[in-house]
PDB file of C-alpha atoms in Angstrom:
ATOM      1  CA  MET A  15      11.638  72.730-151.311  1.00 76.00           C
ATOM      2  CA  SER A  16       9.000  70.919-153.356  1.00 76.00           C
ATOM      3  CA  ILE A  17       9.326  67.439-154.856  1.00 74.00           C
ATOM      4  CA  ALA A  18       9.445  69.031-158.325  1.00 76.00           C
ATOM      5  CA  GLU A  19      12.347  71.257-157.283  1.00 77.00           C
ATOM      6  CA  ALA A  20      14.283  68.381-155.689  1.00 78.00           C
ATOM      7  CA  GLY A  21      13.762  66.031-158.632  1.00 76.00           C
ATOM      8  CA  GLU A  22      13.372  62.268-158.517  1.00 73.00           C
ATOM      9  CA  PHE A  23      16.968  61.415-157.764  1.00 72.00           C
ATOM     10  CA  GLY A  24      17.410  64.241-155.305  1.00 76.00           C
ATOM     11  CA  LEU A  25      14.360  62.970-153.424  1.00 76.00           C
ATOM     12  CA  ILE A  26      15.629  59.397-153.519  1.00 78.00           C
ATOM     13  CA  ALA A  27      18.959  60.488-152.044  1.00 79.00           C
ATOM     14  CA  ARG A  28      17.196  62.364-149.234  1.00 79.00           C
ATOM     15  CA  ILE A  29      14.937  59.411-148.428  1.00 80.00           C
ATOM     16  CA  VAL A  30      17.711  56.807-148.516  1.00 80.00           C
ATOM     17  CA  ALA A  31      19.641  58.937-146.040  1.00 79.00           C
ATOM     18  CA  ARG A  32      16.796  58.421-143.566  1.00 78.00           C
ATOM     19  CA  LEU A  33      16.706  54.630-143.842  1.00 79.00           C
ATOM     20  CA  GLY A  34      18.465  52.210-141.544  1.00 77.00           C
ATOM     21  CA  SER A  35      19.560  48.623-142.062  1.00 78.00           C
ATOM     22  CA  GLY A  36      18.506  45.305-140.579  1.00 87.00           C
ATOM     23  CA  PRO A  37      20.255  41.966-140.086  1.00 88.00           C
ATOM     24  CA  ALA A  38      18.419  40.401-143.048  1.00 88.00           C
ATOM     25  CA  SER A  39      19.323  43.267-145.387  1.00 87.00           C
ATOM     26  CA  LEU A  40      22.277  41.973-147.411  1.00 89.00           C
ATOM     27  CA  LEU A  41      21.957  44.702-150.033  1.00 88.00           C
ATOM     28  CA  GLY A  42      19.775  47.772-149.636  1.00 85.00           C
ATOM     29  CA  PRO A  43      18.850  50.703-151.882  1.00 85.00           C
ATOM     30  CA  GLY A  44      21.185  51.632-154.716  1.00 81.00           C
ATOM     31  CA  ASP A  45      20.964  48.755-157.196  1.00 85.00           C
ATOM     32  CA  ASP A  46      18.187  47.447-159.436  1.00 85.00           C
ATOM     33  CA  ALA A  47      16.947  45.204-156.634  1.00 91.00           C
ATOM     34  CA  ALA A  48      17.624  44.527-152.979  1.00 89.00           C
ATOM     35  CA  LEU A  49      18.999  41.332-151.490  1.00 94.00           C
ATOM     36  CA  VAL A  50      17.331  39.980-148.360  1.00 94.00           C
ATOM     37  CA  ALA A  51      18.387  36.906-146.402  1.00 94.00           C
ATOM     38  CA  ALA A  52      15.807  34.122-146.039  1.00 93.00           C
ATOM     39  CA  PRO A  53      17.346  31.654-143.563  1.00 92.00           C
ATOM     40  CA  ASP A  54      14.160  29.575-143.488  1.00 94.00           C
ATOM     41  CA  GLY A  55      14.257  29.011-147.246  1.00 95.00           C
ATOM     42  CA  ARG A  56      10.744  30.435-147.540  1.00 96.00           C
ATOM     43  CA  THR A  57       9.610  34.065-147.575  1.00 97.00           C
ATOM     44  CA  VAL A  58       6.369  35.393-146.133  1.00 98.00           C
ATOM     45  CA  ALA A  59       5.132  38.406-148.121  1.00 98.00           C
ATOM     46  CA  SER A  60       2.302  40.900-147.731  1.00 97.00           C
ATOM     47  CA  THR A  61       1.396  44.216-149.320  1.00 96.00           C
ATOM     48  CA  ASP A  62      -0.873  47.091-148.375  1.00 95.00           C
ATOM     49  CA  VAL A  63      -1.639  50.537-149.741  1.00 96.00           C
ATOM     50  CA  LEU A  64      -2.515  53.835-148.040  1.00 96.00           C
ATOM     51  CA  VAL A  65      -4.260  56.544-150.060  1.00 97.00           C
ATOM     52  CA  GLU A  66      -4.551  60.099-148.795  1.00 96.00           C
ATOM     53  CA  GLY A  67      -8.141  60.981-148.000  1.00 94.00           C
ATOM     54  CA  ARG A  68      -9.084  57.332-147.634  1.00 92.00           C
ATOM     55  CA  HIS A  69      -6.562  55.986-145.139  1.00 93.00           C
ATOM     56  CA  PHE A  70      -4.952  59.108-143.713  1.00 95.00           C
ATOM     57  CA  ARG A  71      -5.202  62.878-143.614  1.00 96.00           C
ATOM     58  CA  ARG A  72      -2.207  65.175-143.419  1.00 96.00           C
ATOM     59  CA  ASP A  73      -4.100  67.575-141.157  1.00 95.00           C
ATOM     60  CA  TRP A  74      -4.651  64.744-138.656  1.00 96.00           C
ATOM     61  CA  SER A  75      -1.272  63.028-138.764  1.00 97.00           C
ATOM     62  CA  SER A  76       2.342  64.029-139.268  1.00 98.00           C
ATOM     63  CA  ALA A  77       4.418  62.493-142.049  1.00 97.00           C
ATOM     64  CA  ALA A  78       6.244  60.374-139.459  1.00 98.00           C
ATOM     65  CA  ASP A  79       2.881  59.164-138.112  1.00 98.00           C
ATOM     66  CA  VAL A  80       1.815  58.097-141.601  1.00 98.00           C
ATOM     67  CA  GLY A  81       5.117  56.275-142.039  1.00 98.00           C
ATOM     68  CA  HIS A  82       4.626  54.375-138.797  1.00 98.00           C
ATOM     69  CA  ARG A  83       1.062  53.455-139.777  1.00 97.00           C
ATOM     70  CA  ALA A  84       2.026  52.328-143.280  1.00 97.00           C
ATOM     71  CA  ALA A  85       4.803  50.100-141.968  1.00 98.00           C
ATOM     72  CA  ALA A  86       2.716  48.734-139.089  1.00 98.00           C
ATOM     73  CA  ALA A  87      -0.142  47.649-141.350  1.00 96.00           C
ATOM     74  CA  ASN A  88       2.230  45.392-143.277  1.00 97.00           C
ATOM     75  CA  LEU A  89       4.499  44.218-140.488  1.00 98.00           C
ATOM     76  CA  ALA A  90       1.425  43.111-138.520  1.00 98.00           C
ATOM     77  CA  ASP A  91       0.394  40.846-141.409  1.00 98.00           C
ATOM     78  CA  ILE A  92       3.775  39.130-141.260  1.00 98.00           C
ATOM     79  CA  ALA A  93       3.434  38.613-137.502  1.00 98.00           C
ATOM     80  CA  ALA A  94      -0.060  37.225-138.092  1.00 98.00           C
ATOM     81  CA  MET A  95       1.474  34.341-140.032  1.00 98.00           C
ATOM     82  CA  GLY A  96       3.694  33.502-137.061  1.00 98.00           C
ATOM     83  CA  ALA A  97       6.721  34.984-138.813  1.00 98.00           C
ATOM     84  CA  GLY A  98       9.314  37.590-137.974  1.00 97.00           C
ATOM     85  CA  PRO A  99       9.480  40.615-140.340  1.00 97.00           C
ATOM     86  CA  THR A 100      12.744  41.116-142.217  1.00 97.00           C
ATOM     87  CA  ALA A 101      12.318  43.880-144.804  1.00 97.00           C
ATOM     88  CA  LEU A 102      10.020  46.456-146.398  1.00 97.00           C
ATOM     89  CA  LEU A 103       9.735  47.687-149.987  1.00 97.00           C
ATOM     90  CA  VAL A 104       7.968  51.013-150.457  1.00 97.00           C
ATOM     91  CA  ALA A 105       6.375  52.567-153.552  1.00 96.00           C
ATOM     92  CA  LEU A 106       5.615  56.258-153.141  1.00 95.00           C
ATOM     93  CA  CYS A 107       3.381  58.282-155.491  1.00 95.00           C
ATOM     94  CA  VAL A 108       3.423  61.983-154.628  1.00 94.00           C
ATOM     95  CA  PRO A 109       2.100  65.316-155.901  1.00 95.00           C
ATOM     96  CA  GLN A 110       4.864  67.467-157.365  1.00 92.00           C
ATOM     97  CA  ASP A 111       4.132  70.317-154.964  1.00 93.00           C
ATOM     98  CA  LEU A 112       4.586  68.144-151.866  1.00 93.00           C
ATOM     99  CA  ASP A 113       7.300  69.457-149.561  1.00 93.00           C
ATOM    100  CA  VAL A 114      10.454  67.343-149.609  1.00 93.00           C
ATOM    101  CA  ALA A 115      10.622  67.519-145.816  1.00 94.00           C
ATOM    102  CA  TRP A 116       7.288  65.682-145.619  1.00 95.00           C
ATOM    103  CA  ALA A 117       8.656  62.800-147.711  1.00 95.00           C
ATOM    104  CA  GLU A 118      11.801  62.693-145.592  1.00 95.00           C
ATOM    105  CA  ASP A 119       9.784  62.505-142.379  1.00 96.00           C
ATOM    106  CA  LEU A 120       7.614  59.781-143.919  1.00 97.00           C
ATOM    107  CA  ALA A 121      10.766  57.762-144.612  1.00 96.00           C
ATOM    108  CA  GLY A 122      11.876  58.321-141.035  1.00 96.00           C
ATOM    109  CA  GLY A 123       8.588  56.938-139.713  1.00 97.00           C
ATOM    110  CA  LEU A 124       8.738  53.904-141.997  1.00 97.00           C
ATOM    111  CA  SER A 125      12.319  53.188-140.963  1.00 97.00           C
ATOM    112  CA  ALA A 126      11.621  53.664-137.245  1.00 97.00           C
ATOM    113  CA  GLU A 127       8.636  51.288-137.228  1.00 98.00           C
ATOM    114  CA  ALA A 128      10.577  48.671-139.184  1.00 97.00           C
ATOM    115  CA  GLY A 129      13.422  49.045-136.734  1.00 97.00           C
ATOM    116  CA  LEU A 130      11.148  47.985-133.870  1.00 97.00           C
ATOM    117  CA  VAL A 131      11.244  44.443-135.259  1.00 97.00           C
ATOM    118  CA  GLY A 132      14.787  44.465-136.640  1.00 96.00           C
ATOM    119  CA  ALA A 133      13.625  44.996-140.222  1.00 97.00           C
ATOM    120  CA  ALA A 134      14.562  47.728-142.691  1.00 96.00           C
ATOM    121  CA  VAL A 135      13.338  49.473-145.826  1.00 96.00           C
ATOM    122  CA  VAL A 136      15.491  47.901-148.538  1.00 96.00           C
ATOM    123  CA  GLY A 137      14.134  49.547-151.680  1.00 93.00           C
ATOM    124  CA  GLY A 138      11.105  50.676-153.632  1.00 92.00           C
ATOM    125  CA  ASP A 139       9.958  53.082-156.315  1.00 92.00           C
ATOM    126  CA  MET A 140       8.401  56.504-156.695  1.00 91.00           C
ATOM    127  CA  SER A 141       6.314  58.416-159.174  1.00 92.00           C
ATOM    128  CA  SER A 142       4.437  61.657-159.578  1.00 93.00           C
ATOM    129  CA  SER A 143       0.714  61.433-158.847  1.00 95.00           C
ATOM    130  CA  PRO A 144      -2.092  63.874-158.050  1.00 96.00           C
ATOM    131  CA  THR A 145      -3.035  61.628-155.106  1.00 96.00           C
ATOM    132  CA  LEU A 146      -0.500  60.874-152.389  1.00 97.00           C
ATOM    133  CA  THR A 147      -0.279  57.080-152.220  1.00 98.00           C
ATOM    134  CA  ILE A 148       2.014  54.808-150.231  1.00 97.00           C
ATOM    135  CA  ALA A 149       2.260  51.118-151.111  1.00 97.00           C
ATOM    136  CA  VAL A 150       4.318  48.907-148.810  1.00 97.00           C
ATOM    137  CA  THR A 151       5.378  45.288-149.238  1.00 97.00           C
ATOM    138  CA  ALA A 152       6.655  43.440-146.180  1.00 98.00           C
ATOM    139  CA  LEU A 153       8.791  40.304-146.146  1.00 98.00           C
ATOM    140  CA  GLY A 154       9.264  37.890-143.264  1.00 98.00           C
ATOM    141  CA  ASP A 155      10.889  34.658-142.124  1.00 97.00           C
ATOM    142  CA  LEU A 156       9.161  31.732-140.384  1.00 97.00           C
ATOM    143  CA  GLY A 157      12.211  30.478-138.538  1.00 95.00           C
ATOM    144  CA  GLY A 158      11.592  26.871-139.579  1.00 96.00           C
ATOM    145  CA  ARG A 159       7.993  26.804-138.328  1.00 96.00           C
ATOM    146  CA  PRO A 160       4.909  26.173-140.465  1.00 97.00           C
ATOM    147  CA  PRO A 161       2.803  29.277-141.094  1.00 98.00           C
ATOM    148  CA  VAL A 162      -0.235  29.723-138.872  1.00 98.00           C
ATOM    149  CA  LEU A 163      -3.244  30.028-141.170  1.00 98.00           C
ATOM    150  CA  ARG A 164      -6.788  31.286-140.732  1.00 98.00           C
ATOM    151  CA  SER A 165      -8.135  27.841-141.574  1.00 98.00           C
ATOM    152  CA  GLY A 166      -6.921  25.826-138.574  1.00 98.00           C
ATOM    153  CA  ALA A 167      -9.453  26.666-135.833  1.00 98.00           C
ATOM    154  CA  GLN A 168     -11.298  23.680-134.363  1.00 98.00           C
ATOM    155  CA  PRO A 169     -14.448  23.387-132.211  1.00 98.00           C
ATOM    156  CA  GLY A 170     -13.437  23.597-128.568  1.00 98.00           C
ATOM    157  CA  ASP A 171     -10.481  25.904-129.218  1.00 98.00           C
ATOM    158  CA  ILE A 172      -9.867  28.997-127.103  1.00 98.00           C
ATOM    159  CA  VAL A 173     -10.096  32.389-128.826  1.00 98.00           C
ATOM    160  CA  ALA A 174      -7.438  34.788-127.544  1.00 98.00           C
ATOM    161  CA  LEU A 175      -6.261  38.316-128.205  1.00 98.00           C
ATOM    162  CA  ALA A 176      -2.874  40.035-127.979  1.00 98.00           C
ATOM    163  CA  GLY A 177      -2.738  43.813-128.036  1.00 98.00           C
ATOM    164  CA  ARG A 178      -5.566  46.286-127.772  1.00 97.00           C
ATOM    165  CA  THR A 179      -8.666  47.042-129.803  1.00 97.00           C
ATOM    166  CA  GLY A 180     -10.906  50.078-129.965  1.00 97.00           C
ATOM    167  CA  TYR A 181      -8.273  52.722-129.295  1.00 98.00           C
ATOM    168  CA  ALA A 182      -7.573  53.653-132.923  1.00 97.00           C
ATOM    169  CA  ALA A 183     -11.270  53.605-133.845  1.00 96.00           C
ATOM    170  CA  ALA A 184     -12.036  55.845-130.896  1.00 97.00           C
ATOM    171  CA  GLY A 185      -9.215  58.171-131.965  1.00 97.00           C
ATOM    172  CA  TYR A 186     -10.610  58.302-135.493  1.00 96.00           C
ATOM    173  CA  THR A 187     -14.056  59.215-134.164  1.00 96.00           C
ATOM    174  CA  VAL A 188     -12.569  61.908-131.930  1.00 97.00           C
ATOM    175  CA  LEU A 189     -10.636  63.427-134.849  1.00 97.00           C
ATOM    176  CA  SER A 190     -13.618  63.228-137.195  1.00 95.00           C
ATOM    177  CA  ARG A 191     -15.675  65.224-134.688  1.00 95.00           C
ATOM    178  CA  GLY A 192     -13.056  67.980-134.702  1.00 94.00           C
ATOM    179  CA  PHE A 193     -11.341  67.214-131.385  1.00 94.00           C
ATOM    180  CA  ARG A 194      -7.720  66.330-130.568  1.00 92.00           C
ATOM    181  CA  THR A 195      -8.133  64.706-127.135  1.00 92.00           C
ATOM    182  CA  PRO A 196      -8.027  62.316-125.304  1.00 95.00           C
ATOM    183  CA  LYS A 197      -4.429  62.093-126.467  1.00 96.00           C
ATOM    184  CA  VAL A 198      -4.123  58.344-125.792  1.00 97.00           C
ATOM    185  CA  LEU A 199      -6.906  57.655-128.308  1.00 97.00           C
ATOM    186  CA  VAL A 200      -5.744  60.113-130.960  1.00 97.00           C
ATOM    187  CA  GLU A 201      -2.153  58.852-130.740  1.00 98.00           C
ATOM    188  CA  ALA A 202      -3.395  55.258-131.061  1.00 97.00           C
ATOM    189  CA  TYR A 203      -4.986  56.190-134.376  1.00 97.00           C
ATOM    190  CA  ARG A 204      -1.863  57.979-135.550  1.00 97.00           C
ATOM    191  CA  ARG A 205       0.611  55.261-134.520  1.00 97.00           C
ATOM    192  CA  PRO A 206      -0.679  51.773-133.681  1.00 96.00           C
ATOM    193  CA  ALA A 207       1.086  49.813-130.939  1.00 97.00           C
ATOM    194  CA  VAL A 208       1.381  46.397-132.591  1.00 98.00           C
ATOM    195  CA  PRO A 209       2.264  43.294-130.523  1.00 98.00           C
ATOM    196  CA  TYR A 210       4.647  42.006-133.189  1.00 98.00           C
ATOM    197  CA  ALA A 211       6.427  39.474-130.981  1.00 98.00           C
ATOM    198  CA  GLN A 212       3.155  37.792-130.084  1.00 98.00           C
ATOM    199  CA  GLY A 213       2.740  36.354-133.593  1.00 98.00           C
ATOM    200  CA  PRO A 214       5.788  34.080-133.424  1.00 98.00           C
ATOM    201  CA  ALA A 215       5.043  33.459-129.721  1.00 98.00           C
ATOM    202  CA  ALA A 216       1.574  32.173-130.615  1.00 98.00           C
ATOM    203  CA  ALA A 217       3.047  29.945-133.322  1.00 98.00           C
ATOM    204  CA  ARG A 218       5.524  28.450-130.869  1.00 97.00           C
ATOM    205  CA  ALA A 219       2.700  27.867-128.381  1.00 97.00           C
ATOM    206  CA  GLY A 220       0.683  25.853-130.894  1.00 97.00           C
ATOM    207  CA  ALA A 221      -1.877  28.377-132.137  1.00 98.00           C
ATOM    208  CA  THR A 222      -4.297  26.709-134.543  1.00 98.00           C
ATOM    209  CA  SER A 223      -5.164  29.946-136.375  1.00 98.00           C
ATOM    210  CA  LEU A 224      -3.961  33.524-136.339  1.00 98.00           C
ATOM    211  CA  ILE A 225      -5.044  36.843-137.862  1.00 98.00           C
ATOM    212  CA  ASP A 226      -4.176  40.543-137.764  1.00 98.00           C
ATOM    213  CA  VAL A 227      -7.085  42.622-136.474  1.00 97.00           C
ATOM    214  CA  SER A 228      -6.992  45.445-138.993  1.00 95.00           C
ATOM    215  CA  ASP A 229     -10.650  45.848-139.961  1.00 94.00           C
ATOM    216  CA  GLY A 230     -12.414  45.131-136.662  1.00 96.00           C
ATOM    217  CA  LEU A 231     -12.217  42.162-134.282  1.00 97.00           C
ATOM    218  CA  LEU A 232     -15.562  40.577-135.150  1.00 97.00           C
ATOM    219  CA  GLN A 233     -15.106  41.052-138.881  1.00 96.00           C
ATOM    220  CA  ASP A 234     -11.597  39.583-138.850  1.00 97.00           C
ATOM    221  CA  LEU A 235     -12.641  36.672-136.636  1.00 98.00           C
ATOM    222  CA  GLY A 236     -15.343  36.137-139.252  1.00 97.00           C
ATOM    223  CA  HIS A 237     -12.568  35.437-141.765  1.00 97.00           C
ATOM    224  CA  VAL A 238     -11.207  32.779-139.400  1.00 98.00           C
ATOM    225  CA  ALA A 239     -14.674  31.281-138.923  1.00 98.00           C
ATOM    226  CA  THR A 240     -15.238  31.138-142.677  1.00 98.00           C
ATOM    227  CA  ALA A 241     -11.817  29.685-143.492  1.00 98.00           C
ATOM    228  CA  SER A 242     -12.041  27.119-140.676  1.00 98.00           C
ATOM    229  CA  VAL A 243     -15.749  26.297-141.221  1.00 98.00           C
ATOM    230  CA  VAL A 244     -16.564  26.880-137.554  1.00 98.00           C
ATOM    231  CA  GLY A 245     -18.506  29.277-135.379  1.00 98.00           C
ATOM    232  CA  ILE A 246     -16.810  31.705-133.001  1.00 98.00           C
ATOM    233  CA  ASP A 247     -18.325  33.307-129.922  1.00 98.00           C
ATOM    234  CA  VAL A 248     -16.786  36.348-128.234  1.00 98.00           C
ATOM    235  CA  ARG A 249     -17.501  37.291-124.620  1.00 97.00           C
ATOM    236  CA  ARG A 250     -18.416  40.944-124.178  1.00 96.00           C
ATOM    237  CA  ASP A 251     -17.230  40.845-120.545  1.00 96.00           C
ATOM    238  CA  ALA A 252     -13.719  39.973-121.726  1.00 97.00           C
ATOM    239  CA  PHE A 253     -13.293  43.634-122.685  1.00 97.00           C
ATOM    240  CA  ASP A 254     -12.812  46.296-120.047  1.00 94.00           C
ATOM    241  CA  VAL A 255     -13.595  49.811-121.232  1.00 96.00           C
ATOM    242  CA  PRO A 256     -10.712  52.147-120.278  1.00 96.00           C
ATOM    243  CA  ASP A 257     -11.782  55.292-118.432  1.00 96.00           C
ATOM    244  CA  GLN A 258     -10.708  57.703-121.188  1.00 96.00           C
ATOM    245  CA  MET A 259     -12.484  55.626-123.820  1.00 97.00           C
ATOM    246  CA  ARG A 260     -15.619  55.478-121.669  1.00 97.00           C
ATOM    247  CA  ASP A 261     -15.539  59.259-121.153  1.00 96.00           C
ATOM    248  CA  ALA A 262     -15.033  59.915-124.872  1.00 97.00           C
ATOM    249  CA  ALA A 263     -17.835  57.509-125.791  1.00 97.00           C
ATOM    250  CA  SER A 264     -20.187  59.220-123.367  1.00 96.00           C
ATOM    251  CA  ALA A 265     -19.314  62.672-124.720  1.00 95.00           C
ATOM    252  CA  LEU A 266     -19.715  61.574-128.339  1.00 95.00           C
ATOM    253  CA  GLY A 267     -22.800  59.398-127.843  1.00 94.00           C
ATOM    254  CA  VAL A 268     -21.097  56.164-128.921  1.00 94.00           C
ATOM    255  CA  ASP A 269     -21.281  52.681-127.394  1.00 95.00           C
ATOM    256  CA  PRO A 270     -17.594  51.993-126.572  1.00 96.00           C
ATOM    257  CA  HIS A 271     -18.074  48.309-127.413  1.00 96.00           C
ATOM    258  CA  LEU A 272     -18.633  49.394-131.008  1.00 95.00           C
ATOM    259  CA  TRP A 273     -15.016  50.581-130.994  1.00 97.00           C
ATOM    260  CA  LEU A 274     -13.718  47.562-129.063  1.00 97.00           C
ATOM    261  CA  LEU A 275     -15.443  44.878-131.130  1.00 97.00           C
ATOM    262  CA  ALA A 276     -15.786  46.459-134.572  1.00 95.00           C
ATOM    263  CA  GLY A 277     -13.096  49.151-134.731  1.00 95.00           C
ATOM    264  CA  GLY A 278      -9.965  48.615-136.799  1.00 93.00           C
ATOM    265  CA  ASP A 279      -6.432  50.002-137.191  1.00 95.00           C
ATOM    266  CA  ASP A 280      -5.008  48.895-133.822  1.00 97.00           C
ATOM    267  CA  HIS A 281      -3.489  45.781-135.450  1.00 98.00           C
ATOM    268  CA  ALA A 282      -3.965  43.528-132.464  1.00 98.00           C
ATOM    269  CA  LEU A 283      -3.517  39.808-133.116  1.00 98.00           C
ATOM    270  CA  ALA A 284      -6.312  37.274-132.635  1.00 98.00           C
ATOM    271  CA  ALA A 285      -5.658  33.551-132.444  1.00 98.00           C
ATOM    272  CA  THR A 286      -7.199  30.251-131.522  1.00 98.00           C
ATOM    273  CA  PHE A 287      -5.450  27.732-129.286  1.00 98.00           C
ATOM    274  CA  PRO A 288      -6.246  24.099-128.418  1.00 98.00           C
ATOM    275  CA  PRO A 289      -8.449  23.514-125.344  1.00 97.00           C
ATOM    276  CA  GLY A 290      -6.467  23.817-122.118  1.00 91.00           C
ATOM    277  CA  ALA A 291      -3.472  25.402-123.823  1.00 94.00           C
ATOM    278  CA  ALA A 292      -1.278  27.664-121.718  1.00 95.00           C
ATOM    279  CA  LEU A 293      -1.527  31.038-123.429  1.00 97.00           C
ATOM    280  CA  PRO A 294       1.773  32.859-123.987  1.00 97.00           C
ATOM    281  CA  GLU A 295       2.398  35.971-121.943  1.00 96.00           C
ATOM    282  CA  GLY A 296       0.583  38.897-123.532  1.00 97.00           C
ATOM    283  CA  TRP A 297      -2.412  36.854-124.676  1.00 98.00           C
ATOM    284  CA  ARG A 298      -5.823  36.776-122.996  1.00 98.00           C
ATOM    285  CA  GLU A 299      -8.852  34.573-123.565  1.00 98.00           C
ATOM    286  CA  ILE A 300     -11.851  36.354-125.104  1.00 98.00           C
ATOM    287  CA  GLY A 301     -14.068  33.579-126.458  1.00 98.00           C
ATOM    288  CA  SER A 302     -14.401  30.093-127.861  1.00 98.00           C
ATOM    289  CA  VAL A 303     -14.775  28.113-131.075  1.00 98.00           C
ATOM    290  CA  HIS A 304     -17.792  25.865-131.641  1.00 98.00           C
ATOM    291  CA  GLU A 305     -19.466  23.905-134.400  1.00 98.00           C
ATOM    292  CA  GLY A 306     -21.487  26.179-136.625  1.00 96.00           C
ATOM    293  CA  THR A 307     -20.859  29.299-138.671  1.00 96.00           C
ATOM    294  CA  GLY A 308     -20.260  32.996-138.182  1.00 96.00           C
ATOM    295  CA  VAL A 309     -19.323  35.098-135.176  1.00 97.00           C
ATOM    296  CA  THR A 310     -21.556  35.894-132.225  1.00 97.00           C
ATOM    297  CA  VAL A 311     -21.214  37.962-129.059  1.00 97.00           C
ATOM    298  CA  ASP A 312     -22.444  36.198-125.921  1.00 97.00           C
ATOM    299  CA  ARG A 313     -24.049  33.665-128.287  1.00 96.00           C
ATOM    300  CA  LYS A 314     -26.178  36.324-129.940  1.00 95.00           C
ATOM    301  CA  PRO A 315     -25.806  38.000-133.341  1.00 93.00           C
ATOM    302  CA  TRP A 316     -23.878  41.265-133.164  1.00 91.00           C
ATOM    303  CA  GLN A 317     -26.083  44.265-133.845  1.00 83.00           C
ATOM    304  CA  GLY A 318     -23.318  46.863-133.982  1.00 74.00           C
ATOM    305  CA  GLY A 319     -21.078  48.020-136.828  1.00 68.00           C
ATOM    306  CA  ALA A 320     -19.742  45.557-139.360  1.00 63.00           C
ATOM    307  CA  GLY A 321     -16.120  46.731-139.412  1.00 62.00           C
ATOM    308  CA  TRP A 322     -14.032  48.390-142.124  1.00 52.00           C
ATOM    309  CA  ASP A 323     -14.690  47.816-145.816  1.00 49.00           C
ATOM    310  CA  HIS A 324     -12.546  49.697-148.373  1.00 49.00           C
ATOM    311  CA  PHE A 325     -15.487  49.953-150.770  1.00 39.00           C
ATOM    312  CA  ARG A 326     -18.114  51.241-148.348  1.00 50.00           C
TER     313      ARG A 326
END
């Protein structure tokens, strides 16, 4: 059955049936607006958009995969403020000939990823469009803590990383060359494994700055360096190259450190901590903050890729 055959309200009913509920969801889909609890008295909010052909391809990823990716991109931004995600709002623009089952599976992926952090899809909107587009807004709660900003890094701080980098970029390269293995890399591109809990954990441990690594580690650390008016140096030897990534890089003629340091879409979290701080479990030291500007690797300018830019 196509979207046109199901109709707007038939599609809405099918999608809502796939959505769960979270503890902060006081009123979900069905009224003019949702009602979400904000115990902290403040709400953290972020939005992101995925456009078919630019951010995903249906021949590379299932509808559920795209749902997981769309939710993860937004939920990671909430974690990167030191907050816990509470709810998602989703706007869906779809071609009329799209199969209803695809939209249902998309909703299932969105709901499942939100459920990993106790959040839920509480509402949204939909429209007909020649280009399949998914816009997601995420809400979160700080739990009484101040937000952790990009602008708090200080010279002498430790630079640390939670989660993995390079896997999704390697998976993208593999897919773009027409291959479907190694599976661990391809699956990382399709569904990122985001260390959501490490955002609030870093905040509780006194992180001075925090950011979601969505566009490449060096590029995103550059945002921290700019906002904090400091220089950041990353140690190349802090990154082990997994065997399957090394094998894929060798077969494809790619330096694996290009994926590790400049590849995006894994949604790891990068943070700075005061000197001598005990890093929370799940975090590892990868560099340091110093007086100066920009980001270097082993104190030298990076000569590899610059990271993701939506307009390049």
